Coordinates of C-alpha atoms and ligand atoms in Angstrom, one line a residue:
X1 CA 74.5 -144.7 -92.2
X2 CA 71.4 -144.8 -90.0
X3 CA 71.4 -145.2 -86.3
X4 CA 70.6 -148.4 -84.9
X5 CA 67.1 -148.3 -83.2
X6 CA 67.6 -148.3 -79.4
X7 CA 64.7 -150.9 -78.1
X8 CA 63.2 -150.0 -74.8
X9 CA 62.5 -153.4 -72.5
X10 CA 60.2 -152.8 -69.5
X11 CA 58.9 -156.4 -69.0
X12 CA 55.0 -157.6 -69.0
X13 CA 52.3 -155.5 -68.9
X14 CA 54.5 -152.6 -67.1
X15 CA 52.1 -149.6 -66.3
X16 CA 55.1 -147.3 -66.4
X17 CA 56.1 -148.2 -70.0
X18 CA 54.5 -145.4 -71.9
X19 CA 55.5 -142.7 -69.5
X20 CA 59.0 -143.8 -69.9
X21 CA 58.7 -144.5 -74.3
X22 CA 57.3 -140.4 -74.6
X23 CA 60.2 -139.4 -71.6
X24 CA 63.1 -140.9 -73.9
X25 CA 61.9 -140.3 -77.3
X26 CA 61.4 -136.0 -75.7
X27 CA 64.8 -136.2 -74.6
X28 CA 66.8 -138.0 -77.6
X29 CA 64.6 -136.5 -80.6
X30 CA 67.4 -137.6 -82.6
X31 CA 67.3 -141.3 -81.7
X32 CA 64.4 -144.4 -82.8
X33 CA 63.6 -145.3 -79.4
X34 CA 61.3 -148.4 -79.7
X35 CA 59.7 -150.7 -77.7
X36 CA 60.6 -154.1 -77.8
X37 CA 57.5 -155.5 -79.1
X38 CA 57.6 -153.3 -81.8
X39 CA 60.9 -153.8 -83.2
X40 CA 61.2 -155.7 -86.9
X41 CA 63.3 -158.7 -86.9
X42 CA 66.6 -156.3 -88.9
X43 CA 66.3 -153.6 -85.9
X44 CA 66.4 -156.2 -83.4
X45 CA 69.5 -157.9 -84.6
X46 CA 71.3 -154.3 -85.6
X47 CA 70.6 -152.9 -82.3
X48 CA 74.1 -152.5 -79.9
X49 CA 72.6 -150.9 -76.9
X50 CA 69.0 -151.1 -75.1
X51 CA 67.2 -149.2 -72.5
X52 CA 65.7 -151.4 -70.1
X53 CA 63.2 -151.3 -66.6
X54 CA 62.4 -154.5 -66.1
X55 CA 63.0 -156.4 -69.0
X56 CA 62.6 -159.8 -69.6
X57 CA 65.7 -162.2 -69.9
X58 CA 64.3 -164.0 -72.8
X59 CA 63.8 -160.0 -74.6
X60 CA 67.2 -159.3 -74.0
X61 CA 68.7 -162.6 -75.2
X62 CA 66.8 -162.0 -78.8
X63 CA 69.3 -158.8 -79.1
X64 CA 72.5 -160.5 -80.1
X65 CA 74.5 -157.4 -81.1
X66 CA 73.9 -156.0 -77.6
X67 CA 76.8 -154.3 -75.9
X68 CA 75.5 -152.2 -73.2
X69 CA 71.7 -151.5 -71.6
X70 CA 71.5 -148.6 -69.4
X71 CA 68.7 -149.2 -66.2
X72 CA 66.4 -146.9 -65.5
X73 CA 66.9 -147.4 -62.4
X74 CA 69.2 -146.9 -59.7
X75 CA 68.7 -150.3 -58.1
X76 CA 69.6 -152.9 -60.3
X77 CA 70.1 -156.3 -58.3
X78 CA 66.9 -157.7 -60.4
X79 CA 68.3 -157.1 -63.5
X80 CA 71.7 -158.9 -62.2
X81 CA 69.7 -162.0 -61.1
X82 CA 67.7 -161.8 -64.4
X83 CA 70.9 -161.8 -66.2
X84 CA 72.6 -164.6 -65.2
X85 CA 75.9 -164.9 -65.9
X86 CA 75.9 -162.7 -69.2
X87 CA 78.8 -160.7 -70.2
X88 CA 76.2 -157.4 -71.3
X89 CA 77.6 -154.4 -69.6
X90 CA 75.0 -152.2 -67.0
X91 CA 75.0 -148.8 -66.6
X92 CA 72.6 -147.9 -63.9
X93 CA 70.5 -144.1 -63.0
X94 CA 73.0 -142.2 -61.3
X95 CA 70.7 -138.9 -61.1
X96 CA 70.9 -136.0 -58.7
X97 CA 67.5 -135.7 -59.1
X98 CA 66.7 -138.8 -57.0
X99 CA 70.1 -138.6 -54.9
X100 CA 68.0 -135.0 -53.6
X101 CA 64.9 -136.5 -53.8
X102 CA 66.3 -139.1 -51.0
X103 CA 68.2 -136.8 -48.5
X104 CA 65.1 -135.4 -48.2
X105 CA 63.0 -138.5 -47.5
X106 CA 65.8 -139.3 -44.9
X107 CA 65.7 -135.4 -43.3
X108 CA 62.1 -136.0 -43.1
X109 CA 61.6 -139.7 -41.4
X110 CA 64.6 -138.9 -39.6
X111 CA 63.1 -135.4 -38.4
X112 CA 60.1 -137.2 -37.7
X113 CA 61.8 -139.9 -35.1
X114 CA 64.0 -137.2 -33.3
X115 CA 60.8 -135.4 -32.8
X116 CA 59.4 -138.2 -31.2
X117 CA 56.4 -138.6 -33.4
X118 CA 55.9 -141.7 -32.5
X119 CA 56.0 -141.4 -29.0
X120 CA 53.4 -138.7 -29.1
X121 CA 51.3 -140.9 -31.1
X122 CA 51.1 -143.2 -28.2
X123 CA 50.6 -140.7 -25.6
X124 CA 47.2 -139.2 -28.1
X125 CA 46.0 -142.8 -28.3
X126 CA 46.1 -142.3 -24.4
X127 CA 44.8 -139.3 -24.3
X128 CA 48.3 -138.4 -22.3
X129 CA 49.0 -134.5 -22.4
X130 CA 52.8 -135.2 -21.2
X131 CA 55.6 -132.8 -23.0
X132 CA 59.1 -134.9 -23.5
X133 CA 62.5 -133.6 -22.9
X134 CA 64.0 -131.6 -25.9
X135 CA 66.9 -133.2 -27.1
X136 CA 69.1 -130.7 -29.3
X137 CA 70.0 -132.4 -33.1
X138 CA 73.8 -132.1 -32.4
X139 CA 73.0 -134.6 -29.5
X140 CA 71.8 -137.3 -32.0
X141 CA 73.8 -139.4 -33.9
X142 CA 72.4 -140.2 -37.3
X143 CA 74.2 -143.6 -39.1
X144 CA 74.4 -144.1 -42.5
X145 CA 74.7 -147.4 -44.0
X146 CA 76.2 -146.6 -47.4
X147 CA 78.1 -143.4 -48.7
X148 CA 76.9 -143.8 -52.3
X149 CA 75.4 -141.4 -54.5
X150 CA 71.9 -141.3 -52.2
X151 CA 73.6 -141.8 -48.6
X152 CA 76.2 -139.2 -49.6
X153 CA 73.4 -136.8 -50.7
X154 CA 71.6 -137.2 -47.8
X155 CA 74.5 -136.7 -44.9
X156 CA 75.2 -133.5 -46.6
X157 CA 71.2 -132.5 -45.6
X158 CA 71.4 -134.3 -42.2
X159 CA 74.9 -132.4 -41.4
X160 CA 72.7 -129.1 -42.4
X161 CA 70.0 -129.9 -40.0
X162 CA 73.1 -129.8 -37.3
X163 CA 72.9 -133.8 -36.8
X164 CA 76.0 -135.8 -35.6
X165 CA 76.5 -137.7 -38.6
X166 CA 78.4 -140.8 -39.4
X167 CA 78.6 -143.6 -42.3
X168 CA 79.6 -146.9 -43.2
X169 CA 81.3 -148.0 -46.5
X170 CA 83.4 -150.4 -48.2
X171 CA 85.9 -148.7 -48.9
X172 CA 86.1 -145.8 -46.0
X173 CA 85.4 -142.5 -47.4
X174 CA 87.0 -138.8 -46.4
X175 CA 83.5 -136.7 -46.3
X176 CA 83.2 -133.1 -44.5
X177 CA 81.7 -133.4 -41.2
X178 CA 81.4 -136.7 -41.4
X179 CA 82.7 -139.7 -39.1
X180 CA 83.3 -142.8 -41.9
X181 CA 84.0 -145.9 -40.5
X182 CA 84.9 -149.5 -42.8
X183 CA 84.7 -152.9 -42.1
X184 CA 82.9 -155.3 -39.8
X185 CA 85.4 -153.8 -36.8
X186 CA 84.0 -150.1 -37.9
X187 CA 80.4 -151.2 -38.7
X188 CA 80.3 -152.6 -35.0
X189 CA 82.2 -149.3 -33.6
X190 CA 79.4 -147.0 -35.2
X191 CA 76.2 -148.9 -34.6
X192 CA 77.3 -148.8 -30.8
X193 CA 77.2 -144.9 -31.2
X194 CA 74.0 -144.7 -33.9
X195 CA 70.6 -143.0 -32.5
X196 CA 69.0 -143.6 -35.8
X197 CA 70.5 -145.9 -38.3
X198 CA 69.5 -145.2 -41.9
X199 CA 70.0 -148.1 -44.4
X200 CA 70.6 -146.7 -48.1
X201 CA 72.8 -150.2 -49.1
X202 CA 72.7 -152.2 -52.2
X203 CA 71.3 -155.9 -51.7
X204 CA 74.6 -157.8 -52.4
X205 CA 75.3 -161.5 -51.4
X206 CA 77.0 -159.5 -48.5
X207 CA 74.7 -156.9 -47.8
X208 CA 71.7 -159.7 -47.6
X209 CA 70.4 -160.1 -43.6
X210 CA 73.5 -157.3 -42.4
X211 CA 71.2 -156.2 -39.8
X212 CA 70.6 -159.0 -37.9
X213 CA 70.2 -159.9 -34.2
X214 CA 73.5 -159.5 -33.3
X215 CA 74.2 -156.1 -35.4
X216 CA 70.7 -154.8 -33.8
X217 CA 71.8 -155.4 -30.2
X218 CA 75.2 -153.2 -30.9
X219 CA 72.6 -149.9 -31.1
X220 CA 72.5 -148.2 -28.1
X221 CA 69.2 -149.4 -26.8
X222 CA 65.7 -147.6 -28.0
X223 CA 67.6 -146.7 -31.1
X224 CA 65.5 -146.1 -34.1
X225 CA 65.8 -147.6 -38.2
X226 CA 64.7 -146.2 -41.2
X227 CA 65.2 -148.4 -44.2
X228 CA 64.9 -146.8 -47.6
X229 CA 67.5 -149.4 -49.5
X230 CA 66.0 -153.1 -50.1
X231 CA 64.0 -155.2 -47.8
X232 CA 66.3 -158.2 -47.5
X233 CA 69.1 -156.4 -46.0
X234 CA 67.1 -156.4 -42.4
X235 CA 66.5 -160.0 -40.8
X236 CA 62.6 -159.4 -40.8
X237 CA 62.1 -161.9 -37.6
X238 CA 65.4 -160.4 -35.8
X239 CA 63.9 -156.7 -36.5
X240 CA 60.5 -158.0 -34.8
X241 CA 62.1 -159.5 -32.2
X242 CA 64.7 -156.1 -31.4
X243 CA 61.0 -154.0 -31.8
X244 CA 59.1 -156.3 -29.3
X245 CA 62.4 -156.2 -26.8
X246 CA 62.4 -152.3 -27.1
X247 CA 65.9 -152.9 -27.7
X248 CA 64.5 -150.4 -31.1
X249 CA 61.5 -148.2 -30.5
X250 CA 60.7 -147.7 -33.9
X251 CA 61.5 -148.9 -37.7
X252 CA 60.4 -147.3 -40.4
X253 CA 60.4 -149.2 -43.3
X254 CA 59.4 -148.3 -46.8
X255 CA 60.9 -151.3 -48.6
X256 CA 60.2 -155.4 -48.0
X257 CA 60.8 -158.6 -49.9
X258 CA 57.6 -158.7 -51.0
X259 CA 55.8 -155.7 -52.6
X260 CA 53.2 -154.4 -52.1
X261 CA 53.4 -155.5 -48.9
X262 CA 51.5 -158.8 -47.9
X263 CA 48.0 -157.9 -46.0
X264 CA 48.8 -160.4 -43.5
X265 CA 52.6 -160.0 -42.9
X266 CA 53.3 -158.7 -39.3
X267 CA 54.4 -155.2 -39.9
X268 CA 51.1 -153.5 -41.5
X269 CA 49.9 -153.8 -38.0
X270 CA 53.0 -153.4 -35.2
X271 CA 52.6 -150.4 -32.8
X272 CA 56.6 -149.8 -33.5
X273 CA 56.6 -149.5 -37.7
X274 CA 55.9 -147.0 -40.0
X275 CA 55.1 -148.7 -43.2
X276 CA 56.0 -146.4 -46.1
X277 CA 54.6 -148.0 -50.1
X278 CA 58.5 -147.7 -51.6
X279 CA 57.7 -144.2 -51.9
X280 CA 61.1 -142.6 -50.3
X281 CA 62.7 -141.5 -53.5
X282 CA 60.5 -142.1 -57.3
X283 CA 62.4 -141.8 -59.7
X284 CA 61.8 -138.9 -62.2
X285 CA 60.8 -139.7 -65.6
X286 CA 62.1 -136.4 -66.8
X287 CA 65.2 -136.1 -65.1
X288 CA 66.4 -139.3 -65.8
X289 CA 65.5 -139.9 -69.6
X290 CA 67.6 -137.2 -69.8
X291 CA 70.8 -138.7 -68.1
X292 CA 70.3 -141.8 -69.9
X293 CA 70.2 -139.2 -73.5
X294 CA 73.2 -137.7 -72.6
X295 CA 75.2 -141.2 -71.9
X296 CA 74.1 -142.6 -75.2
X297 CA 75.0 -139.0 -77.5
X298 CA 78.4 -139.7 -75.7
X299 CA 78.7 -142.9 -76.1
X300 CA 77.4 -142.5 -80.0
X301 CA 79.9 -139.5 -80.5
X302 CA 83.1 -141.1 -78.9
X303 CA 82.2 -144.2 -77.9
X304 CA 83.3 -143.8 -74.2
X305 CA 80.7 -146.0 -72.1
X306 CA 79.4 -144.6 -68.6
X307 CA 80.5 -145.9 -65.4
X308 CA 79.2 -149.8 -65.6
X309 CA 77.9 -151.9 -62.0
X310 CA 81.0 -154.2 -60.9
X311 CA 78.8 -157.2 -61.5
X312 CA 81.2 -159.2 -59.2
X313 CA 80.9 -157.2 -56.8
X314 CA 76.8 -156.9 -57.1
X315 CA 76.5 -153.0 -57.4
Ligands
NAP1 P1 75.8 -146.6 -54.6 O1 76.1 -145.2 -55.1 O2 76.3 -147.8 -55.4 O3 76.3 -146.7 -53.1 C1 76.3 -147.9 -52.4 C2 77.0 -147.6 -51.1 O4 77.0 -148.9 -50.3 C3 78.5 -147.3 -51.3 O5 79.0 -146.4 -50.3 C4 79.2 -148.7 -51.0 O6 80.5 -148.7 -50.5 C5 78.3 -149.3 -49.9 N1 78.4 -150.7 -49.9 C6 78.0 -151.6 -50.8 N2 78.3 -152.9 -50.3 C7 78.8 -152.7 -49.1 C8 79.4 -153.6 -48.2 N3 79.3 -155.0 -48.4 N4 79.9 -153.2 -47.0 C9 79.9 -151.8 -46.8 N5 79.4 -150.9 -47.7 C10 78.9 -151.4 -48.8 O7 74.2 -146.8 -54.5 P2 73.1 -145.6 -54.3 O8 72.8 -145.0 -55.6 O9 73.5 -144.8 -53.2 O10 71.8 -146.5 -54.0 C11 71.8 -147.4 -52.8 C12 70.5 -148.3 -52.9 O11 69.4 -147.5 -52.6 C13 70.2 -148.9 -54.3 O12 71.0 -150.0 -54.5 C14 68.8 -149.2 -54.2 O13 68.6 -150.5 -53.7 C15 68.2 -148.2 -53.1 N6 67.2 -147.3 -53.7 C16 66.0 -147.2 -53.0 C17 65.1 -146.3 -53.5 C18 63.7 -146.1 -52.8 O14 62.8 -145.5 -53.3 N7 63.5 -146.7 -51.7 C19 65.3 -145.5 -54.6 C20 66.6 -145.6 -55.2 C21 67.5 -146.5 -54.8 P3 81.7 -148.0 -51.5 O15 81.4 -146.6 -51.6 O16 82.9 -148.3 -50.7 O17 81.6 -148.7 -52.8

C-alpha cells in the first residue's frame, strides 16, 4: 500500500516555506512531502503524521488521523499554546548542528564581555586610551541557565576556553568540569557566584519572569547577561532597572517578546545592551530535514516514535 502523504504546515505567508518543502522532499526522496494547501481532501484525512513550523491550529485540526508532528524547530512553546489542550504528540529539532551552532554564539558574546568590549566602547566614544586589568578566563565564572541539548553543548566550549563553569537544571545533572546546582536553594547559590549568566531555558509557566529583581540582585554586582533562550524569561523593567543601577554592566540580548524588536522599546537605544536580531543559533535547513527523515524512516520501519515534549511540563 502507498505511503500516506506527510503534509508540511508552516502557517501564513511563511518566507521560509519553500526552503524548508525542497530541504525535506532532498532528504526523504522516498516520501510525498506536501504542503498543506496542496493536499486533496483523501491525503488530508489519510495522513498520520505532519511536519510542521508554524502551523496554523485550524490546519492541524483538518488532519484527523494525525498521531504525531515533528517541529522544525527546537523551541516549541508556540506550537504548545497553539495547540491547546490536544492530545497530538510533539517531537521537537534536537540537532547537533544548532546545539554547535549555539556554544559558539555563547563562546563568542561571552568572549566578547570578558574582554571588556563594552567597556572599551565607552572609553573610544571618550576618546580614553586607558588599558584595563587582564583578568585570566579561569578567574570568571560563566552560569548557565539550562543543561539541555544547547546549554550542554555550549559548557563543553566554555570549559575549553578554560572558563569556571557552572549550570542550573531541573533535575541536577553530573557534567565533567562542571559545577550543577538544582533548585530555587541552588539557583540562588550559583547566581551569587555567576560573572556572566547565560540564559539558554525553555519559556515554561515556571521559567516565565525567572530573572527578576530579586534573582538579578543575587549576581555579584557588575555582572554581565547574555540571553539567547526567549524574551519572557527576563523581567524587561527589572533588567532596565539592574542596567541603570550598574548592579549589571551589560545584557546582551538577542531574543524579546516582541520581534523584530519594537523601534521604540527602550533597549534599541540603552548604552548597557547589545541587541542581537534572534540570530544566536539559525537553524539549518539541511541538517535538520535530515533529522526529522531519519525519525519518520524509523518511525515508518518499526513504529518507535522519537523522544516527544512533556507537554505538562512545557518542554
Ligand atoms: P532542552 O534540551 O529541553 O533543555 C532545557 C534545559 O532547561 C534543561 O536542562 C532543563 O532541565 C532546564 N529547565 C527547564 N525548565 C526548568 C526549570 N523550571 N528549572 C530549572 N531548569 C529548567 O532545550 P534546548 O534544546 O537546550 O533549548 C533551550 C531553549 O533555547 C529552547 O527552548 C529555545 O527557546 C531556545 N533556542 C533559542 C535559539 C536562538 O536562536 N536564540 C535557537 C534554538 C533554541 P532538565 O535537564 O532537568 O530537564
Amino acid at each position: 500500500m502507498p505511503k500516506a502523504a506527510v503534509p508540511f504546515l508552516a502557517g501564513k505567508d511563511s518566507p521560509e516555506a519553500g526552503a524548508w518543502l525542497s530541504a525535506l522532499r532532498h532528504a526523504m526522496p522516498d516520501e510525498r512531502i506536501v504542503a498543506f494547501e496542496d493536499l486533496n481532501e483523501g491525503e488530508r484525512s489519510e495522513a498520520t503524521i505532519a511536519i510542521v513550523a508554524n502551523p496554523e491550529p485550524a490546519d492541524l485540526s483538518r488532519l484527523p488521523r494525525l498521531c504525531w508532528v515533528h517541529s522544525v524547530w527546537a523551541g516549541i512553546e508556540r506550537l504548545l499554546a497553539n495547540l491547546g489542550d490536544s492530545r497530538l504528540q510533539i517531537v521537537r529539532l534536537l540537532d547537533p548542528r544548532l546545539a554547535a551552532t549555539m556554544a559558539e554564539a555563547v563562546l563568542a558574546w561571552t568572549l566578547f564581555l570578558h574582554r571588556e568590549m563594552p567597556a572599551y566602547a565607552r572609553q573610544q566614544a571618550q576618546q580614553l586610551w586607558r588599558s584595563r586589568p587582564y583578568t585570566r578566563p579561569e578567574q570568571r565564572t560563566v552560569g548557565l541557565l539550562g543543561l539541555g541539548a544547547l546549554g550542554s553543548a555550549s559548557a563543553e566550549r566554555l570549559l575549553a576556553a578554560r572558563f569556571k563553569v557552572c549550570g542550573w537544571s531541573r533535575q541536577r545533572k553530573s557534567l565533567p568540569g562542571v559545577e550543577c546546582f538544582a533548585g530555587e536553594v541552588g539557583l540562588e547559590e550559583m547566581l551569587g557566584k555567576t560573572n556572566i549568566l547565560i540564559c539558554l531555558l525553555p519559556l515554561t509557566l515556571e521559567t516565565r519572569g525567572l530573572l527578576n529583581m530579586a534573582r538579578l540582585a543575587l549576581l555579584p554586582s557588575g555582572a554581565s547577561l547574555i540571553n539567547f533562550a526567549r524574551g519572557p524569561i527576563i523581567d524587561d523593567e527589572d533588567l532596565r532597572a539592574a542596567l541603570d543601577s550598574g548592579q549589571l554592566d551589560h545584557a546582551v540580548l538577542d531574543v524579546f517578546a516582541h520581534e523584530p524588536l519594537p523601534a521604540d522599546r527602550w533597549p534599541w537605544r540603552h548604552p548597557g545592551v547589545t541587541v542581537l536580531p534572534h540570530c544566536s543559533a539559525p537553524t539549518d535547513h539541511e541538517t535538520a530535514a535530515q533529522i526529522v527523515a531519519a525519525n519518520i524512516r524509523r518511525y515508518r520501519e518499526t513504529g518507535e516514535l522519537p523522544a516527544c515534549v512533556n507537554v505538562a511540563r512545557g518542554y
